[in-house]
Amino acid sequence: MKLDTRAMRHLTVEDWKVLAAVEQGSKNHELVPTTIIERLSRLKGGASGVHRSISNLAKVGLIAKIKEQKYDGYRLTYGGLDYLALHTHAQKKNVYSVGSRVGVGKESDIMIVADEKGAQKILKIHRLGRISFRTVKTNRDYLKNKPSASWMYLSRLAAMKEFAFMTALHEEGFPVPTPIAQSRHTIVMSLVDAPPLRQIASVPDPAVLYAELIALLLRFAKHGLIHGDYNEFNILIREDVSTADDGTESITLVPVVIDFPQMISMEHANAEMYFDRDVECIKRVFARKFHFVSTTPGPFYKDAKKTVGKDGAKRLDAVLEASGMTKKMAKDLEAAIRQQEEEKQQNPEAYEDEDEDEEDEEGSEENDEEDSGEDDEEGENKEEQRVLVIGDISSIEG
Ligand code: ADP
Ligand code: MG
């Protein structure tokens, strides 16, 4: 599954209203009955217009028809959710066009987007469960029975949590992208013009960078937080060039940290394990990549714990509650992330080769009719380069 904006231009105002109605109806109905869609979409033309839109939306895979014993109904697909989120970003003038995909995490799509002025930004689309639910049979969890609804629910939670932490960290002056907006399972943030540490073959002074990354990890701790996935993909290394008075240039490497859905509190029951894992991860990367091993042991959780909230450091681990995430939501998300980690360990191949993603493997009923879109003769590869203007889509609010 990936973001496919091809049908976007062809949707009418009525189609958007009906799509929004299906989303709204999904809050109370796993399958939204047509009568409810009719009521919620409040189209002036009445039922026939709604039916026409339903058929349009189903044709391009934004909603999917499900036949049930009791009644037939529709549910929003991930594609439909993508469209609604993009629509909101477009209306708020945060996104005008969608460009190429820069990263395919297994649990997210990372796209370059631009606003009306052409300023580039990053759109992160959370796809929690994209891997796990391919193997639904082996899933013992509570999510098993209604995978698609749960995907969306969990992905929304992931975006919500990530945005809340990015905002709080940014306000505290941490080197993180600038958060711009969140809608549903997506986030818009500033584009960091820097490769991940993963892609850096050598640095002038590994000891300096190592010390800096450890200092950053301790700074998180001081504010009550553990990143939880402090690895070479989630640390971008920016090169800041400065010129001295005598004209000599020097380069400073500035780490920028990303990816926050799994952040946890220093008070978490397993905090020490997560803290140690983050530390070990950095040590391993530096040993393997730069053959650098620090002579200083640690840092250790028990020491870091004593610094939490010291020197006036604002506690950021309470951010989530303030963002409207309930305890239950936080628990659901944590369970899903933990489950995903376990699967990653059991089935590492599924998570490797970030760019070689075989699309649509998970092809469920919602993708079946995807290819009936009018203009996909250019095929999959070309689609990557296409810049699609979405900023002129009409309002569904009116
Ligand atoms: P995931 O949760 O799937 O790991 P990440 O947020 O870590 O997603 O992003 C995946 C990759 O996308 C990163 O390793 C990085 O290369 C790129 N990326 C993500 N956010 C940005 C950004 N704001 N600026 C530049 N590159 C980014
Ligand atoms: Mg990542």
mmCIF file of C-alpha atoms and ligand atoms in Angstrom, residues 105 108 124 227 229 231 233-234 258-259 262 354, ligand 2:
data_model
loop_
_atom_site.group_PDB
_atom_site.id
_atom_site.type_symbol
_atom_site.label_atom_id
_atom_site.label_comp_id
_atom_site.label_asym_id
_atom_site.label_seq_id
_atom_site.Cartn_x
_atom_site.Cartn_y
_atom_site.Cartn_z
ATOM 1 C CA GLY A 105 9.734 2.513 6.541
ATOM 2 C CA SER A 108 5.308 4.493 7.360
ATOM 3 C CA LYS A 124 4.847 11.060 7.180
ATOM 4 C CA HIS A 227 13.531 7.698 22.605
ATOM 5 C CA ASP A 229 14.397 3.496 18.852
ATOM 6 C CA ASN A 231 19.195 3.902 15.865
ATOM 7 C CA PHE A 233 18.003 5.416 10.677
ATOM 8 C CA ASN A 234 16.423 7.768 13.189
ATOM 9 C CA ILE A 258 13.292 11.796 14.245
ATOM 10 C CA ASP A 259 10.677 9.060 14.755
ATOM 11 C CA GLN A 262 7.573 4.641 20.578
ATOM 12 C CA GLU A 354 13.696 -0.422 3.187
HETATM 13 MG MG MG B 2 12.574 5.297 11.738
#
